[in-house]
mmCIF file of N, CA and C in Angstrom:
data_model
loop_
_atom_site.group_PDB
_atom_site.id
_atom_site.type_symbol
_atom_site.label_atom_id
_atom_site.label_comp_id
_atom_site.label_asym_id
_atom_site.label_seq_id
_atom_site.Cartn_x
_atom_site.Cartn_y
_atom_site.Cartn_z
ATOM 1 N N MET A 1 44.119 28.420 2.652
ATOM 2 C CA MET A 1 42.617 27.956 2.049
ATOM 3 C C MET A 1 42.318 25.965 2.549
ATOM 4 N N PRO A 2 43.264 25.549 2.143
ATOM 5 C CA PRO A 2 43.218 24.042 2.411
ATOM 6 C C PRO A 2 42.341 23.831 3.582
ATOM 7 N N LYS A 3 42.898 24.393 4.476
ATOM 8 C CA LYS A 3 43.010 24.116 5.841
ATOM 9 C C LYS A 3 41.363 24.426 6.312
ATOM 10 N N ARG A 4 40.888 25.318 5.459
ATOM 11 C CA ARG A 4 39.643 26.113 5.682
ATOM 12 C C ARG A 4 38.500 25.034 4.876
ATOM 13 N N LEU A 5 39.066 24.597 3.814
ATOM 14 C CA LEU A 5 38.172 23.472 2.966
ATOM 15 C C LEU A 5 38.377 22.233 3.990
ATOM 16 N N ALA A 6 39.334 21.806 4.507
ATOM 17 C CA ALA A 6 39.015 20.572 5.336
ATOM 18 C C ALA A 6 38.374 20.680 6.481
ATOM 19 N N LEU A 7 38.144 21.868 7.143
ATOM 20 C CA LEU A 7 37.055 22.005 8.354
ATOM 21 C C LEU A 7 35.956 22.174 8.015
ATOM 22 N N SER A 8 35.780 22.602 6.648
ATOM 23 C CA SER A 8 34.134 22.880 6.359
ATOM 24 C C SER A 8 33.593 21.483 5.759
ATOM 25 N N PHE A 9 34.512 20.439 5.494
ATOM 26 C CA PHE A 9 34.593 19.162 5.212
ATOM 27 C C PHE A 9 33.998 18.326 6.346
ATOM 28 N N VAL A 10 34.924 18.456 7.798
ATOM 29 C CA VAL A 10 34.375 17.903 8.721
ATOM 30 C C VAL A 10 33.242 18.255 9.448
ATOM 31 N N ALA A 11 32.908 19.753 9.191
ATOM 32 C CA ALA A 11 31.703 20.158 9.685
ATOM 33 C C ALA A 11 30.591 19.610 9.158
ATOM 34 N N ALA A 12 30.634 19.605 7.932
ATOM 35 C CA ALA A 12 29.449 18.926 6.858
ATOM 36 C C ALA A 12 29.552 17.399 7.226
ATOM 37 N N ALA A 13 30.397 16.670 7.450
ATOM 38 C CA ALA A 13 30.481 15.207 7.538
ATOM 39 C C ALA A 13 29.730 15.136 9.173
ATOM 40 N N GLY A 14 30.094 15.854 10.303
ATOM 41 C CA GLY A 14 29.465 15.718 11.116
ATOM 42 C C GLY A 14 27.994 16.330 11.449
ATOM 43 N N LEU A 15 27.602 16.974 10.400
ATOM 44 C CA LEU A 15 25.963 17.509 10.291
ATOM 45 C C LEU A 15 25.434 15.845 9.802
ATOM 46 N N VAL A 16 25.786 15.675 8.554
ATOM 47 C CA VAL A 16 25.372 14.246 8.099
ATOM 48 C C VAL A 16 25.272 13.290 9.293
ATOM 49 N N LEU A 17 26.411 12.800 9.801
ATOM 50 C CA LEU A 17 26.213 11.953 10.716
ATOM 51 C C LEU A 17 25.117 11.969 12.170
ATOM 52 N N LEU A 18 25.205 13.380 12.348
ATOM 53 C CA LEU A 18 24.117 14.040 13.384
ATOM 54 C C LEU A 18 22.655 13.568 12.877
ATOM 55 N N ALA A 19 22.601 14.178 12.023
ATOM 56 C CA ALA A 19 21.010 13.925 11.022
ATOM 57 C C ALA A 19 20.746 12.482 11.118
ATOM 58 N N ALA A 20 21.664 11.708 10.437
ATOM 59 C CA ALA A 20 21.190 10.069 10.623
ATOM 60 C C ALA A 20 21.138 9.699 11.893
ATOM 61 N N ALA A 21 21.863 9.912 12.832
ATOM 62 C CA ALA A 21 21.722 9.542 14.337
ATOM 63 C C ALA A 21 20.579 9.840 14.751
ATOM 64 N N CYS A 22 19.972 11.008 14.517
ATOM 65 C CA CYS A 22 18.701 11.698 15.215
ATOM 66 C C CYS A 22 17.457 11.393 13.942
ATOM 67 N N GLY A 23 17.551 10.246 13.219
ATOM 68 C CA GLY A 23 16.293 9.844 12.447
ATOM 69 C C GLY A 23 16.244 11.061 11.451
ATOM 70 N N GLY A 24 17.269 11.484 10.708
ATOM 71 C CA GLY A 24 17.055 12.326 9.623
ATOM 72 C C GLY A 24 15.801 12.316 8.602
ATOM 73 N N ASN A 25 15.063 11.218 8.543
ATOM 74 C CA ASN A 25 13.958 11.233 8.114
ATOM 75 C C ASN A 25 12.673 11.162 8.499
ATOM 76 N N GLY A 26 13.041 12.105 9.858
ATOM 77 C CA GLY A 26 11.743 12.431 10.469
ATOM 78 C C GLY A 26 11.030 11.500 11.526
ATOM 79 N N GLU A 27 11.615 10.293 11.736
ATOM 80 C CA GLU A 27 11.053 9.313 12.638
ATOM 81 C C GLU A 27 11.624 9.496 13.786
ATOM 82 N N LYS A 28 10.984 9.536 14.935
ATOM 83 C CA LYS A 28 11.363 9.634 16.319
ATOM 84 C C LYS A 28 10.878 8.138 17.092
ATOM 85 N N THR A 29 11.264 8.489 18.284
ATOM 86 C CA THR A 29 10.987 6.817 19.186
ATOM 87 C C THR A 29 10.144 7.452 20.495
ATOM 88 N N VAL A 30 9.542 6.838 20.969
ATOM 89 C CA VAL A 30 9.159 6.837 22.198
ATOM 90 C C VAL A 30 8.983 5.580 23.202
ATOM 91 N N THR A 31 9.313 5.535 24.292
ATOM 92 C CA THR A 31 9.138 4.258 25.041
ATOM 93 C C THR A 31 8.103 4.508 26.129
ATOM 94 N N GLY A 32 7.480 3.552 26.485
ATOM 95 C CA GLY A 32 6.428 3.715 27.319
ATOM 96 C C GLY A 32 5.256 2.082 27.507
ATOM 97 N N ARG A 33 4.274 2.526 28.152
ATOM 98 C CA ARG A 33 3.703 1.325 28.575
ATOM 99 C C ARG A 33 2.279 1.277 27.974
ATOM 100 N N VAL A 34 1.840 0.204 27.491
ATOM 101 C CA VAL A 34 0.542 0.287 26.502
ATOM 102 C C VAL A 34 -0.821 0.500 27.640
ATOM 103 N N LEU A 35 -1.174 1.372 27.033
ATOM 104 C CA LEU A 35 -2.658 1.597 27.773
ATOM 105 C C LEU A 35 -3.913 1.200 26.973
ATOM 106 N N SER A 36 -3.721 0.986 25.576
ATOM 107 C CA SER A 36 -4.765 0.057 24.582
ATOM 108 C C SER A 36 -4.440 -0.116 23.182
ATOM 109 N N ALA A 37 -4.692 -1.317 22.755
ATOM 110 C CA ALA A 37 -4.292 -1.402 21.444
ATOM 111 C C ALA A 37 -5.469 -2.038 20.729
ATOM 112 N N VAL A 38 -5.969 -1.414 19.378
ATOM 113 C CA VAL A 38 -7.280 -1.844 18.813
ATOM 114 C C VAL A 38 -6.389 -2.369 17.578
ATOM 115 N N GLU A 39 -7.058 -3.831 17.189
ATOM 116 C CA GLU A 39 -6.557 -4.414 15.969
ATOM 117 C C GLU A 39 -7.331 -4.229 14.514
ATOM 118 N N ARG A 40 -6.620 -3.877 13.463
ATOM 119 C CA ARG A 40 -7.368 -3.866 12.462
ATOM 120 C C ARG A 40 -7.894 -5.345 11.984
ATOM 121 N N ASN A 41 -6.922 -6.248 12.155
ATOM 122 C CA ASN A 41 -7.120 -7.950 11.619
ATOM 123 C C ASN A 41 -6.245 -8.530 12.396
ATOM 124 N N LEU A 42 -5.947 -9.560 12.504
ATOM 125 C CA LEU A 42 -5.157 -10.639 13.309
ATOM 126 C C LEU A 42 -3.898 -10.076 13.506
ATOM 127 N N ALA A 43 -3.185 -9.715 12.228
ATOM 128 C CA ALA A 43 -1.944 -9.254 12.042
ATOM 129 C C ALA A 43 -1.514 -7.883 12.354
ATOM 130 N N GLU A 44 -2.454 -6.973 12.464
ATOM 131 C CA GLU A 44 -2.147 -5.518 12.272
ATOM 132 C C GLU A 44 -2.882 -4.724 13.746
ATOM 133 N N ILE A 45 -2.432 -3.649 14.103
ATOM 134 C CA ILE A 45 -3.189 -2.755 14.724
ATOM 135 C C ILE A 45 -3.369 -1.471 14.204
ATOM 136 N N GLU A 46 -4.841 -0.914 14.504
ATOM 137 C CA GLU A 46 -5.340 0.111 13.746
ATOM 138 C C GLU A 46 -5.056 1.483 14.868
ATOM 139 N N THR A 47 -5.096 1.203 16.270
ATOM 140 C CA THR A 47 -4.684 2.498 16.904
ATOM 141 C C THR A 47 -3.722 1.803 18.392
ATOM 142 N N LEU A 48 -2.983 2.574 18.771
ATOM 143 C CA LEU A 48 -2.165 2.444 19.949
ATOM 144 C C LEU A 48 -2.191 3.326 20.933
ATOM 145 N N THR A 49 -2.273 3.281 22.099
ATOM 146 C CA THR A 49 -2.281 4.441 23.036
ATOM 147 C C THR A 49 -1.500 4.138 24.336
ATOM 148 N N LEU A 50 -0.329 4.492 24.197
ATOM 149 C CA LEU A 50 0.598 4.357 25.592
ATOM 150 C C LEU A 50 0.876 5.454 26.367
ATOM 151 N N ARG A 51 1.606 5.149 27.608
ATOM 152 C CA ARG A 51 1.951 6.187 28.463
ATOM 153 C C ARG A 51 3.384 6.131 28.411
ATOM 154 N N GLY A 52 3.971 7.139 27.922
ATOM 155 C CA GLY A 52 5.165 7.427 27.764
ATOM 156 C C GLY A 52 6.280 7.385 29.153
ATOM 157 N N GLU A 53 7.192 7.324 29.381
ATOM 158 C CA GLU A 53 8.429 7.489 30.134
ATOM 159 C C GLU A 53 8.031 8.686 30.982
ATOM 160 N N ASP A 54 7.839 9.527 29.931
ATOM 161 C CA ASP A 54 7.670 11.384 30.340
ATOM 162 C C ASP A 54 6.190 11.398 31.009
ATOM 163 N N GLY A 55 5.572 10.706 31.515
ATOM 164 C CA GLY A 55 4.101 10.586 31.827
ATOM 165 C C GLY A 55 3.165 11.016 30.786
ATOM 166 N N ASN A 56 3.606 11.287 29.518
ATOM 167 C CA ASN A 56 2.272 11.804 28.682
ATOM 168 C C ASN A 56 1.801 10.769 28.066
ATOM 169 N N VAL A 57 0.529 10.903 27.413
ATOM 170 C CA VAL A 57 -0.113 9.617 26.932
ATOM 171 C C VAL A 57 -0.024 10.235 25.501
ATOM 172 N N TRP A 58 0.321 8.852 24.656
ATOM 173 C CA TRP A 58 0.795 9.422 22.980
ATOM 174 C C TRP A 58 -0.408 8.068 22.371
ATOM 175 N N LYS A 59 -1.013 8.764 21.239
ATOM 176 C CA LYS A 59 -1.794 8.250 20.826
ATOM 177 C C LYS A 59 -1.310 8.169 19.224
ATOM 178 N N PHE A 60 -1.348 6.981 18.958
ATOM 179 C CA PHE A 60 -0.636 6.404 17.296
ATOM 180 C C PHE A 60 -1.972 5.768 16.459
ATOM 181 N N VAL A 61 -1.726 6.086 14.988
ATOM 182 C CA VAL A 61 -2.430 5.201 14.395
ATOM 183 C C VAL A 61 -1.501 4.539 13.292
ATOM 184 N N THR A 62 -1.789 3.369 12.392
ATOM 185 C CA THR A 62 -0.789 3.055 11.846
ATOM 186 C C THR A 62 -1.735 2.761 10.372
ATOM 187 N N GLU A 63 -0.560 2.764 9.489
ATOM 188 C CA GLU A 63 -0.866 2.709 7.988
ATOM 189 C C GLU A 63 -0.372 1.105 7.378
ATOM 190 N N GLY A 64 -0.616 0.448 8.192
ATOM 191 C CA GLY A 64 0.053 -1.624 7.689
ATOM 192 C C GLY A 64 0.768 -2.176 9.012
ATOM 193 N N PRO A 65 1.643 -3.139 8.639
ATOM 194 C CA PRO A 65 2.228 -3.491 9.721
ATOM 195 C C PRO A 65 3.237 -3.131 10.807
ATOM 196 N N VAL A 66 3.186 -3.233 11.792
ATOM 197 C CA VAL A 66 4.354 -2.586 12.595
ATOM 198 C C VAL A 66 5.160 -3.572 13.492
ATOM 199 N N GLY A 67 5.200 -4.632 13.049
ATOM 200 C CA GLY A 67 6.085 -6.036 13.749
ATOM 201 C C GLY A 67 5.470 -6.427 15.065
ATOM 202 N N THR A 68 4.066 -6.318 15.119
ATOM 203 C CA THR A 68 3.718 -6.769 16.080
ATOM 204 C C THR A 68 2.345 -7.065 16.111
ATOM 205 N N SER A 69 1.254 -7.681 17.137
ATOM 206 C CA SER A 69 -0.024 -7.770 16.688
ATOM 207 C C SER A 69 -0.794 -6.938 18.007
ATOM 208 N N ALA A 70 -1.866 -6.755 18.137
ATOM 209 C CA ALA A 70 -2.749 -6.516 19.126
ATOM 210 C C ALA A 70 -2.587 -7.023 20.286
ATOM 211 N N ALA A 71 -2.974 -8.675 20.114
ATOM 212 C CA ALA A 71 -2.820 -9.481 21.059
ATOM 213 C C ALA A 71 -1.357 -9.335 22.157
ATOM 214 N N HIS A 72 -0.287 -9.313 21.407
ATOM 215 C CA HIS A 72 1.013 -9.069 21.984
ATOM 216 C C HIS A 72 0.954 -7.760 22.760
ATOM 217 N N LEU A 73 0.255 -6.902 22.080
ATOM 218 C CA LEU A 73 0.611 -5.469 23.267
ATOM 219 C C LEU A 73 -0.414 -5.797 24.357
ATOM 220 N N ARG A 74 -1.320 -6.490 24.010
ATOM 221 C CA ARG A 74 -2.444 -6.683 25.319
ATOM 222 C C ARG A 74 -1.566 -7.341 26.629
ATOM 223 N N GLN A 75 -0.650 -8.128 26.320
ATOM 224 C CA GLN A 75 -0.007 -9.049 27.120
ATOM 225 C C GLN A 75 0.962 -8.207 27.709
ATOM 226 N N HIS A 76 1.632 -7.136 26.857
ATOM 227 C CA HIS A 76 2.249 -5.756 27.414
ATOM 228 C C HIS A 76 1.679 -5.418 28.354
ATOM 229 N N GLN A 77 0.548 -4.832 27.957
ATOM 230 C CA GLN A 77 -0.617 -3.750 29.241
ATOM 231 C C GLN A 77 -1.029 -5.209 30.181
ATOM 232 N N LEU A 78 -1.194 -6.042 30.027
ATOM 233 C CA LEU A 78 -1.263 -6.730 31.574
ATOM 234 C C LEU A 78 -0.354 -6.879 32.542
ATOM 235 N N GLY A 79 0.940 -7.228 31.528
ATOM 236 C CA GLY A 79 2.203 -7.333 32.015
ATOM 237 C C GLY A 79 2.940 -5.983 32.933
ATOM 238 N N GLY A 80 2.403 -4.761 31.876
ATOM 239 C CA GLY A 80 3.198 -3.535 32.510
ATOM 240 C C GLY A 80 4.752 -3.556 31.944
ATOM 241 N N GLU A 81 4.911 -4.316 30.879
ATOM 242 C CA GLU A 81 5.873 -4.480 30.339
ATOM 243 C C GLU A 81 6.029 -3.174 28.897
ATOM 244 N N PRO A 82 7.072 -2.476 29.146
ATOM 245 C CA PRO A 82 7.049 -1.230 27.853
ATOM 246 C C PRO A 82 7.366 -1.524 26.750
ATOM 247 N N VAL A 83 7.056 -1.070 25.788
ATOM 248 C CA VAL A 83 7.545 -0.891 24.309
ATOM 249 C C VAL A 83 8.237 0.401 23.819
ATOM 250 N N ILE A 84 8.731 0.284 22.356
ATOM 251 C CA ILE A 84 9.047 1.085 21.836
ATOM 252 C C ILE A 84 8.499 1.577 20.537
ATOM 253 N N VAL A 85 8.053 2.619 20.447
ATOM 254 C CA VAL A 85 7.145 2.979 19.163
ATOM 255 C C VAL A 85 8.186 3.762 18.331
ATOM 256 N N THR A 86 8.549 3.485 16.889
ATOM 257 C CA THR A 86 9.206 4.559 16.028
ATOM 258 C C THR A 86 7.966 4.919 15.477
ATOM 259 N N TYR A 87 7.877 6.208 15.071
ATOM 260 C CA TYR A 87 6.702 6.873 14.596
ATOM 261 C C TYR A 87 7.550 8.218 13.793
ATOM 262 N N HIS A 88 6.458 8.785 12.941
ATOM 263 C CA HIS A 88 6.486 10.049 12.128
ATOM 264 C C HIS A 88 5.032 11.035 12.291
ATOM 265 N N GLU A 89 5.155 12.267 12.222
ATOM 266 C CA GLU A 89 3.790 12.821 12.027
ATOM 267 C C GLU A 89 3.839 13.105 10.600
ATOM 268 N N ALA A 90 2.103 12.769 10.287
ATOM 269 C CA ALA A 90 1.773 12.991 9.109
ATOM 270 C C ALA A 90 0.073 13.557 9.402
ATOM 271 N N ASN A 91 0.068 14.650 8.726
ATOM 272 C CA ASN A 91 -1.737 15.528 8.669
ATOM 273 C C ASN A 91 -1.928 15.300 10.039
ATOM 274 N N GLY A 92 -1.135 15.969 10.990
ATOM 275 C CA GLY A 92 -1.499 15.947 12.430
ATOM 276 C C GLY A 92 -1.822 14.837 13.160
ATOM 277 N N ARG A 93 -1.311 13.882 12.556
ATOM 278 C CA ARG A 93 -1.697 12.515 13.171
ATOM 279 C C ARG A 93 0.003 11.697 13.862
ATOM 280 N N LEU A 94 0.183 11.054 14.650
ATOM 281 C CA LEU A 94 1.405 10.098 14.777
ATOM 282 C C LEU A 94 1.139 8.974 14.639
ATOM 283 N N VAL A 95 1.860 8.672 13.229
ATOM 284 C CA VAL A 95 1.615 7.117 12.830
ATOM 285 C C VAL A 95 3.136 6.406 13.191
ATOM 286 N N ALA A 96 2.512 5.234 13.600
ATOM 287 C CA ALA A 96 3.597 4.329 14.094
ATOM 288 C C ALA A 96 3.840 3.862 13.164
ATOM 289 N N THR A 97 5.086 3.408 12.892
ATOM 290 C CA THR A 97 5.846 2.416 11.723
ATOM 291 C C THR A 97 6.692 1.362 12.396
ATOM 292 N N ASP A 98 6.722 1.410 13.543
ATOM 293 C CA ASP A 98 7.630 -0.029 14.007
ATOM 294 C C ASP A 98 7.014 -0.055 15.574
ATOM 295 N N VAL A 99 6.751 -1.272 16.407
ATOM 296 C CA VAL A 99 6.487 -1.370 17.372
ATOM 297 C C VAL A 99 7.359 -2.593 18.319
ATOM 298 N N ARG A 100 8.020 -2.160 19.367
ATOM 299 C CA ARG A 100 9.044 -3.277 19.520
ATOM 300 C C ARG A 100 9.260 -3.564 21.469
ATOM 301 N N ASP A 101 9.188 -4.551 21.651
ATOM 302 C CA ASP A 101 9.413 -5.099 22.910
ATOM 303 C C ASP A 101 10.765 -4.024 23.438
ATOM 304 N N ALA A 102 10.487 -3.349 24.416
ATOM 305 C CA ALA A 102 11.621 -2.710 24.884
ATOM 306 C C ALA A 102 12.592 -3.301 25.617
ATOM 307 N N ALA A 103 12.284 -4.611 26.446
ATOM 308 C CA ALA A 103 13.020 -5.252 27.302
ATOM 309 C C ALA A 103 13.916 -6.511 25.912
ATOM 310 N N GLY A 104 13.876 -6.396 25.112
ATOM 311 C CA GLY A 104 14.797 -7.467 24.159
ATOM 312 C C GLY A 104 14.168 -7.968 23.428
ATOM 313 N N PRO A 105 14.482 -8.999 22.563
ATOM 314 C CA PRO A 105 13.892 -9.292 20.738
ATOM 315 C C PRO A 105 12.149 -9.774 21.499
ATOM 316 N N HIS A 106 11.902 -9.578 20.401
ATOM 317 C CA HIS A 106 10.264 -10.198 19.919
ATOM 318 C C HIS A 106 9.980 -11.456 20.499
ATOM 319 N N ASP A 107 8.987 -11.770 21.002
ATOM 320 C CA ASP A 107 8.666 -13.054 21.454
ATOM 321 C C ASP A 107 8.479 -14.148 19.999
#
């Protein structure tokens, strides 16, 4: 019985680690090139559209700051530099929660 209990514990721990590594909170990421960024104000973006590495077009909305501005994303658009978007799905929409430069730290 102790062996079976130990195996159950190892399996449960593995599932917890797997859930954490895969974004157990429902958040996902996509990397792609900016097609458009519409600003809400100087510090926030309202919407972001990008072409993912998979060729699909992704359209995001935001509900607050995401770590970058529309002006910075337009620089990526002009330069063809990729970004990484962290998002979740809510009410049939893709809600971006974080947008970062794919190539390195934020300018």
